[in-house]
Amino acid sequence: MSESVLDVIIRQGLITQNQADEVISHSRREGDNPLKSLVAMGAISKRQVVKATVEAAGLQFVEIMDLTINPSASGLLSGDQARKYGAIPIDFAGDALLIATDSQTAADWQIRDDLQAITRHPVTFVCGMKAEIASRINMEYRAETELGELVKDMLHEEQAIDILAPVASTTDAPLVRYVNLLLSQAISDNASDIHVEPSEDYIRIRYRIDGVLKEVAPAPKEVQSALISRLKIISDMDIAERRIPQDGRLTIVVNKKKVDLRVNSIPTVWGEKIVMRILDNTAAQMELSDLGFSPENLLRWRESYTRPYGMVIVSGPTGSGKSTTLYATLNSMVRPEVNIVTVEDPVEYRIPGINQVQTNSKAGLTFASSLRSILRADPDIILIGEIRDHETARIAIESALTGHMVLTTLHTNDAPSVLTRLTEMGIEPFLVSSALACASGQRLARRLCPACKRPVKISPNELAAVGFEYSPDVEATFFEPVGCSRCADTGFRGRVGLHEVMTMSDGLAALAVRNATSDEVKALAVEQGMRTLRQDGWLKVAQGLTTIPEVLRIIA
């Protein structure tokens, strides 16, 4: 199989015969797969290997994410069936039904027979990337209809009360299937949170997608007790305790990817509300270049955190991506010769090569007490999850002044407000001016879906009314959201960061020492080249990444 795939790769001109012979010889000596060796060397991509594998098997490769799917074809399988087999009908070819799947599934004759029996059509397979097939299945078969059917089953079947089934259970109990589908759909939609909210007449279910809550099919009041108990059981919480808030944690596997969820319950007048925060570990592996920094802002930021010592602060409201920025910064700083220690509450993402400490206030392990111990552990770089009080701020400042690089976050509206916030916490202004190397402010704007966004003309008067301004070097192209299956009909998919990066200068240090207002600090920072959050937002609009209403929604 590998030889024939290599022959296809050579025929396509991706590698030469000599390169193939060398890789085969090396792989035989080392006991490796030659295709994996070629990918590891960077000679070919994984997609090119899959394409060659499909062609070698005599099948057609398709770019599933770009295909228009015939609803009459996709309707021959239910969402459950499509997910079970990892296959999606895309069209008809005469009497045959074209079904897209991965090459391994296409070679399984039992699956072919099953699909022919279910659809009552002869089946012809075409192949795509396995992860993309799974994504397209979730786009095409939205969960709302299936959730509604499962709710009916829960109301009529006794097995719905099976709340003690294992987390990864494949039982047919409607309650278990309902919770599994609720979680998997949220993860497929790239939701950051799931809200299960009892009300007087029904249970409202909402996903937070790209920072905005979106309602999905509600659940009836009759299943409230069983649903809440099931969520608490799998999150390792006490189902008998309903009077006080509880915290739990849950790990599930979706499409062979492990996903952690942090779960919180809080009693309300209509029953316990459950909020599940989805912790996607890919956020901890992001690079700074993935976060939407403009070239100028990225250069300023890198110059600040690569200094031998000082304090670098990311500011912004809750949910503005501060932690993601810090993790991406840490990823670029991890080296064998430096000792990196973090203090977090909680530790959301585990990063290899970094010593991470989780605070425990009940045991007396606070940010301040952790920092005092860490300073005796020979750190080079210290990350503090958040500065919340005078003592933590004081120790952080002292650490920055004694040869350590300190990265942390602070809740302020913008970067200039960081100076005034620290002095309000009781830190001497001259210490702030000496320790602070850089302060950044950030927000997250919803990114327009590239598959369905369309150009729109905006008059100069409309632009002037909102104070729109952008660099004359950038040719502005405006787009508006439309909505399609890829973005769950929202018109937006993913988010892009808006940043302002204020590096300290002698002038700003002088303003800090004399307790200047944040407006004075901002005016001088802009004069010295800082692009404000709104200006950076206008730049992202001009680049066609987001919209004017979206920038105005998140920046006052």
XYZ file of C-alpha atoms in Angstrom:
556
model
C 0.000 0.000 0.000
C 2.742 2.434 1.000
C 4.739 1.663 -2.170
C 1.779 2.378 -4.433
C 1.029 5.585 -2.549
C 4.679 6.600 -3.000
C 4.354 5.886 -6.719
C 1.394 8.284 -6.883
C 3.313 10.938 -4.949
C 6.278 10.578 -7.348
C 4.009 10.714 -10.410
C 2.438 13.920 -9.071
C 5.902 15.468 -8.878
C 5.800 16.015 -5.116
C 9.090 14.140 -4.595
C 11.718 12.563 -6.885
C 12.473 8.851 -7.206
C 15.848 9.382 -5.510
C 14.170 11.086 -2.532
C 11.690 8.205 -2.296
C 14.477 5.597 -2.355
C 16.375 7.445 0.388
C 13.278 7.718 2.578
C 12.406 4.039 2.101
C 15.935 2.960 3.027
C 15.985 5.218 6.076
C 12.516 4.063 7.191
C 13.474 0.393 6.912
C 16.553 0.969 9.063
C 14.636 2.929 11.685
C 11.422 0.894 11.506
C 9.371 3.975 10.516
C 6.562 4.492 8.027
C 8.027 6.222 4.934
C 4.928 8.402 4.490
C 5.141 9.639 8.074
C 8.851 10.314 7.523
C 8.087 12.426 4.439
C 5.512 14.464 6.400
C 7.905 14.894 9.348
C 10.620 16.125 6.947
C 8.232 18.710 5.500
C 8.604 17.213 2.003
C 4.843 16.725 1.662
C 1.774 17.622 3.708
C -0.666 15.266 5.414
C -3.368 16.359 2.955
C -1.145 15.364 0.011
C -0.566 11.941 1.600
C -4.330 11.427 2.021
C -4.969 12.513 -1.585
C -2.341 10.073 -2.857
C -3.711 7.271 -0.652
C -7.210 7.823 -2.024
C -5.986 7.888 -5.635
C -3.916 4.744 -5.072
C -7.093 3.014 -3.873
C -8.851 4.029 -7.098
C -11.166 6.517 -5.375
C -11.863 10.225 -5.875
C -10.638 12.837 -3.367
C -13.043 15.711 -2.596
C -12.678 18.978 -0.715
C -15.717 18.342 1.463
C -15.775 21.820 3.027
C -16.194 23.429 -0.412
C -18.914 21.131 -1.743
C -22.567 22.070 -2.119
C -24.497 19.159 -0.629
C -27.770 17.969 -2.152
C -30.368 18.021 0.683
C -32.234 15.112 -0.936
C -29.081 13.025 -0.638
C -28.068 14.047 2.893
C -31.637 13.471 4.079
C -31.271 9.739 3.458
C -29.181 9.462 6.637
C -30.091 10.808 10.070
C -27.575 12.799 12.062
C -27.009 9.856 14.406
C -26.332 7.522 11.475
C -23.964 9.982 9.747
C -21.960 10.434 12.964
C -21.927 6.689 13.668
C -20.450 5.800 10.266
C -18.437 9.002 9.743
C -20.066 9.427 6.337
C -22.288 11.993 4.633
C -24.308 11.616 1.399
C -23.499 14.504 -0.927
C -25.294 13.834 -4.245
C -26.603 11.273 -6.720
C -24.731 9.793 -9.690
C -27.484 8.108 -11.670
C -29.002 5.509 -9.365
C -25.969 5.493 -7.065
C -25.661 7.608 -3.937
C -22.372 9.491 -3.567
C -21.195 9.321 0.039
C -18.157 11.209 1.359
C -16.071 9.504 4.033
C -12.425 8.821 4.878
C -10.336 6.237 2.997
C -10.312 3.746 5.882
C -14.112 3.709 6.166
C -14.455 3.450 2.373
C -12.508 0.189 2.470
C -14.898 -1.371 5.008
C -17.375 -3.567 3.112
C -19.603 -4.009 6.178
C -20.152 -0.239 6.385
C -20.906 -0.161 2.634
C -23.537 -2.872 3.075
C -25.061 -1.081 6.085
C -25.331 2.214 4.209
C -26.859 0.554 1.156
C -29.447 -1.122 3.378
C -30.289 2.135 5.185
C -30.467 4.387 2.096
C -31.824 1.717 -0.308
C -29.386 2.949 -2.938
C -26.169 1.488 -4.342
C -23.326 3.429 -2.727
C -20.296 5.047 -4.365
C -17.664 6.407 -1.981
C -15.599 9.549 -2.435
C -13.017 10.473 0.175
C -11.877 13.534 2.100
C -9.953 14.453 5.229
C -11.427 12.623 8.230
C -11.574 15.701 10.510
C -13.223 17.755 7.763
C -15.811 15.023 7.143
C -16.731 15.132 10.857
C -16.975 18.936 10.789
C -19.205 18.927 7.698
C -21.468 16.286 9.263
C -21.986 18.540 12.284
C -22.651 21.534 10.027
C -25.181 19.648 7.914
C -26.978 17.792 10.689
C -27.710 20.401 13.323
C -28.591 19.000 16.751
C -31.885 20.837 17.243
C -34.130 18.236 15.542
C -32.445 15.299 17.254
C -32.557 17.057 20.621
C -36.293 17.573 20.158
C -36.828 13.877 19.397
C -34.770 12.854 22.424
C -36.821 15.161 24.654
C -39.972 13.327 23.539
C -38.299 10.014 24.355
C -37.299 11.270 27.811
C -40.875 12.222 28.571
C -42.252 8.820 27.639
C -39.596 6.256 28.539
C -38.743 5.020 31.995
C -35.048 4.592 31.165
C -34.732 8.379 31.019
C -34.023 8.397 34.741
C -30.708 6.525 34.292
C -28.586 9.389 35.621
C -25.787 7.147 36.892
C -24.531 5.895 33.506
C -20.768 6.347 32.964
C -19.533 9.587 31.393
C -18.462 7.900 28.154
C -21.531 5.693 28.107
C -22.971 4.545 24.787
C -26.225 3.476 26.390
C -29.443 4.105 24.455
C -31.068 5.849 27.436
C -32.564 9.069 26.019
C -31.209 11.193 28.883
C -27.639 9.991 28.313
C -27.929 10.487 24.545
C -29.426 13.950 25.094
C -26.531 15.106 27.310
C -23.926 13.567 24.982
C -25.455 15.321 21.964
C -25.757 18.607 23.874
C -22.037 18.525 24.689
C -20.811 17.297 21.297
C -22.845 19.897 19.386
C -21.477 22.700 21.579
C -17.922 21.536 20.937
C -18.571 21.209 17.198
C -19.953 24.760 17.155
C -16.760 25.999 18.881
C -18.815 27.208 21.840
C -16.905 28.436 24.877
C -19.736 27.908 27.398
C -22.965 25.927 27.771
C -25.747 27.424 29.910
C -28.508 25.169 31.276
C -31.000 27.587 32.875
C -34.221 26.486 34.578
C -37.124 28.915 34.224
C -40.742 28.757 35.329
C -42.043 26.754 32.362
C -39.034 25.172 30.616
C -35.242 24.760 30.673
C -33.436 27.253 28.466
C -30.281 25.914 26.752
C -27.764 28.416 25.388
C -24.296 28.197 23.826
C -21.826 31.062 23.953
C -20.330 31.130 20.456
C -17.712 33.755 19.619
C -18.620 35.678 22.761
C -22.383 35.852 22.078
C -25.031 33.609 23.650
C -27.220 31.678 21.206
C -30.320 29.701 22.186
C -30.811 26.118 21.048
C -33.839 23.866 21.466
C -35.170 24.149 25.061
C -35.953 21.164 27.288
C -39.303 20.686 29.087
C -39.625 21.398 32.797
C -40.530 17.738 33.445
C -36.958 16.542 32.789
C -35.276 19.250 34.866
C -34.457 17.109 37.893
C -33.028 14.224 35.833
C -31.064 16.530 33.500
C -29.458 18.585 36.281
C -28.656 15.448 38.290
C -27.055 13.801 35.245
C -24.826 16.846 34.624
C -23.817 16.979 38.292
C -23.070 13.241 38.430
C -20.708 13.276 35.429
C -19.029 16.443 36.797
C -18.337 14.766 40.157
C -20.616 17.072 42.175
C -22.919 16.214 45.086
C -26.439 15.699 43.694
C -27.947 15.764 47.185
C -26.705 19.330 47.819
C -28.918 21.890 46.079
C -28.680 24.897 48.397
C -25.131 26.141 47.717
C -22.989 26.663 44.578
C -20.696 23.817 43.552
C -17.761 23.424 41.179
C -16.869 20.327 39.200
C -14.802 19.139 36.281
C -15.483 16.817 33.376
C -13.377 15.275 30.589
C -14.954 13.880 27.428
C -13.644 12.670 24.072
C -15.208 14.113 20.899
C -13.882 13.035 17.485
C -10.880 11.414 19.226
C -9.995 14.761 20.853
C -9.940 15.067 24.634
C -11.867 18.094 25.882
C -11.997 19.363 29.485
C -15.030 21.174 30.878
C -15.159 23.245 34.063
C -18.663 23.008 35.529
C -20.408 25.347 37.962
C -23.837 25.016 39.570
C -25.673 27.842 41.303
C -29.129 27.712 42.958
C -31.764 30.015 41.423
C -35.435 30.544 42.235
C -36.457 28.006 39.553
C -33.791 25.390 40.359
C -30.070 24.908 39.870
C -28.425 26.590 36.898
C -25.454 24.777 35.319
C -22.731 26.562 33.355
C -20.044 24.489 31.628
C -16.874 26.218 30.421
C -15.306 24.311 27.508
C -11.528 24.362 27.827
C -10.056 23.780 24.388
C -6.368 22.949 24.783
C -5.620 24.312 21.316
C -5.825 27.780 22.891
C -2.759 26.936 24.972
C -0.847 25.958 21.834
C -1.533 29.133 19.861
C 1.198 31.383 18.568
C 1.146 35.165 18.897
C 0.820 35.430 15.120
C -2.563 33.629 15.396
C -4.102 36.242 17.705
C -4.652 39.108 15.269
C -1.785 41.396 16.321
C -0.960 43.940 13.637
C 2.749 43.871 12.636
C 3.444 47.115 14.541
C 1.703 45.929 17.724
C 3.360 42.516 17.551
C 6.793 44.139 17.272
C 6.100 46.355 20.316
C 4.815 43.393 22.327
C 7.800 41.168 21.498
C 10.288 43.899 22.361
C 8.648 44.158 25.799
C 8.506 40.516 26.906
C 11.968 39.643 25.562
C 13.592 42.077 27.979
C 15.601 40.465 30.810
C 13.270 41.837 33.490
C 10.211 44.021 34.004
C 6.451 43.670 34.147
C 4.162 43.079 31.161
C 0.416 43.432 31.754
C -2.525 42.382 29.567
C -5.707 44.262 30.458
C -9.310 43.939 29.441
C -12.706 42.728 30.690
C -13.604 39.120 31.411
C -13.685 37.043 28.222
C -11.411 39.328 26.209
C -8.740 36.669 25.631
C -6.162 37.844 28.178
C -5.181 34.326 29.275
C -4.843 33.139 25.679
C -2.452 36.018 24.944
C -0.351 35.153 27.999
C -0.214 31.452 27.080
C 0.791 32.292 23.498
C 3.503 34.596 24.886
C 4.751 31.855 27.218
C 4.897 29.371 24.327
C 7.435 31.620 22.611
C 9.488 31.908 25.833
C 9.811 28.220 26.773
C 13.469 27.196 26.547
C 15.572 24.666 28.498
C 17.721 27.452 29.960
C 14.897 29.387 31.648
C 12.765 28.482 34.671
C 9.125 29.493 34.163
C 6.646 29.332 37.047
C 2.968 30.298 36.903
C 0.385 30.996 39.615
C -3.167 30.557 38.342
C -6.721 30.250 39.611
C -7.519 27.790 38.171
C -4.888 26.177 35.913
C -6.997 25.830 32.773
C -4.373 24.553 30.324
C -1.357 22.362 31.022
C 1.817 23.421 29.160
C 4.883 21.147 28.960
C 8.099 22.671 30.276
C 6.364 25.072 32.678
C 5.834 24.744 36.447
C 2.189 25.605 37.064
C 0.787 26.295 40.546
C -2.936 26.386 41.266
C -4.068 28.550 44.157
C -6.135 27.067 46.975
C -7.548 29.746 49.258
C -9.030 27.160 51.672
C -5.539 25.775 52.292
C -4.017 29.267 52.510
C -2.343 29.045 49.080
C -3.241 32.486 47.678
C -1.608 34.443 44.867
C 0.464 36.393 47.392
C 1.616 33.387 49.454
C 2.421 31.416 46.281
C 4.505 34.289 44.930
C 6.523 34.554 48.139
C 7.439 30.866 47.830
C 8.088 31.029 44.092
C 10.638 33.816 44.530
C 12.714 31.370 46.585
C 12.541 28.766 43.778
C 14.942 30.570 41.417
C 12.461 31.652 38.694
C 13.423 33.562 35.543
C 9.893 34.194 34.283
C 6.789 34.412 36.461
C 3.201 34.379 35.210
C 0.529 35.604 37.626
C -2.993 34.748 36.509
C -4.432 38.041 37.756
C -3.488 40.913 40.052
C -6.431 41.232 42.429
C -5.139 42.996 45.535
C -2.428 45.234 46.975
C -0.231 42.417 48.290
C -0.117 40.530 44.988
C 0.582 43.762 43.112
C 3.389 44.705 45.518
C 5.159 41.337 45.259
C 4.775 41.352 41.463
C 6.293 44.846 41.236
C 9.165 43.875 43.521
C 9.794 40.740 41.438
C 9.986 42.810 38.264
C 12.457 45.178 39.927
C 14.737 42.364 41.134
C 15.599 40.754 37.812
C 12.491 38.743 36.903
C 10.194 38.991 33.897
C 6.625 39.095 35.212
C 3.571 38.512 32.991
C 0.118 39.128 34.408
C -3.405 40.406 33.752
C -5.460 43.238 35.196
C -9.105 44.191 34.800
C -9.133 47.662 33.226
C -10.875 49.139 30.201
C -7.697 49.996 28.291
C -3.904 50.028 28.508
C -3.448 53.610 29.878
C -5.780 52.796 32.796
C -3.272 50.186 34.028
C -1.089 52.934 35.547
C -3.927 54.497 37.516
C -5.320 51.109 38.572
C -2.000 50.038 40.112
C -1.679 53.300 42.047
C -5.276 52.878 43.262
C -4.176 49.501 44.659
C -1.675 51.325 46.852
C 1.500 50.871 44.769
C 3.830 53.877 44.839
C 3.761 55.658 41.453
C 7.565 55.694 41.148
C 7.618 51.883 41.546
C 5.011 51.490 38.800
C 7.003 53.686 36.422
C 10.200 51.727 37.126
C 8.787 48.191 36.924
C 6.245 48.391 34.099
C 7.683 47.573 30.673
C 4.456 47.357 28.699
C 0.684 47.416 29.145
C -1.716 46.181 26.505
C -5.465 46.385 26.225
C -7.499 43.973 24.145
C -10.944 42.872 23.024
C -12.234 40.015 20.872
C -14.377 40.846 17.842
C -16.313 38.221 15.944
C -14.592 37.333 12.673
C -16.699 37.326 9.509
C -17.298 33.854 8.091
C -15.052 33.634 5.009
C -17.488 31.244 3.301
C -20.521 33.548 3.198
C -19.441 37.163 3.831
C -20.329 39.527 1.017
C -19.041 42.973 0.007
C -21.092 45.995 0.992
C -20.760 49.679 0.157
C -20.757 52.175 3.028
C -21.123 55.883 2.280
C -18.575 58.441 3.528
C -21.315 60.040 5.658
C -22.015 56.744 7.432
C -18.294 56.265 8.073
C -17.951 59.813 9.415
C -20.941 59.308 11.729
C -19.125 56.528 13.619
C -15.717 58.240 13.487
C -14.270 55.613 11.169
C -10.635 56.188 10.300
C -7.913 53.929 8.983
C -4.445 54.029 7.526
C -4.305 55.445 3.992
C -1.889 52.595 3.174
C -4.756 50.098 3.521
C -7.382 49.841 0.787
C -10.647 49.463 2.686
C -12.993 46.664 1.622
C -16.184 46.375 3.664
C -18.150 43.161 4.126
C -21.366 42.169 5.889
C -22.403 38.870 7.511
C -24.805 36.547 5.679
C -24.996 33.157 7.424
C -24.429 29.612 6.200
C -24.049 26.054 7.510
C -20.365 26.610 8.334
C -21.071 29.449 10.777
C -24.367 28.099 12.195
C -26.200 30.847 10.224
C -24.620 33.641 12.298
C -22.387 35.143 9.589
C -19.407 34.946 11.952
C -16.930 32.161 12.632
C -14.110 32.568 15.145
C -12.798 35.797 16.626
C -9.993 38.231 15.975
C -8.135 40.236 18.614
C -8.151 44.032 18.765
C -5.121 45.388 20.607
C -3.506 48.541 21.887
C 0.089 48.153 23.062
C 1.558 50.896 25.259
C 5.278 50.563 25.887
C 6.698 52.657 28.712
C 8.814 55.694 27.874
C 10.430 58.461 29.926
C 7.447 60.701 29.221
C 4.900 58.098 30.361
C 7.017 57.318 33.431
C 6.977 61.006 34.359
C 3.162 61.091 34.034
C 2.898 57.999 36.235
C 5.082 59.577 38.957
C 2.883 62.660 39.155
C -0.354 60.611 39.224
C -1.630 61.846 35.865
C -5.107 60.824 34.717
C -5.581 57.975 32.254
C -6.728 60.502 29.624
C -3.379 62.320 29.887
C -1.507 59.017 29.696
C -3.550 57.968 26.655
C -2.949 61.260 24.848
C 0.825 60.966 25.234
C 0.845 57.259 24.326
C -1.059 57.997 21.099
C 1.336 60.843 20.372
C 4.207 58.357 20.771
C 2.693 55.917 18.261
C 0.181 53.762 20.144
C -2.798 52.653 18.061
C -5.953 52.675 20.206
C -8.355 49.752 20.463
C -10.897 51.475 18.241
C -8.268 52.396 15.659
C -7.100 48.789 15.573
C -10.753 47.766 15.196
C -11.142 50.076 12.186
C -8.036 48.501 10.673
C -9.567 45.020 11.034
C -12.787 46.312 9.415
C -10.815 47.802 6.509
C -9.084 44.429 6.052
C -12.463 42.692 5.752
C -12.071 40.693 8.976
C -15.011 42.110 10.949
C -17.736 44.779 10.783
C -18.282 48.294 12.088
C -21.276 47.261 14.302
C -19.132 44.510 15.826
C -16.354 46.964 16.755
C -18.895 49.379 18.239
C -20.474 46.511 20.216
C -17.301 45.696 22.142
C -15.596 49.104 22.390
C -17.371 52.007 24.051
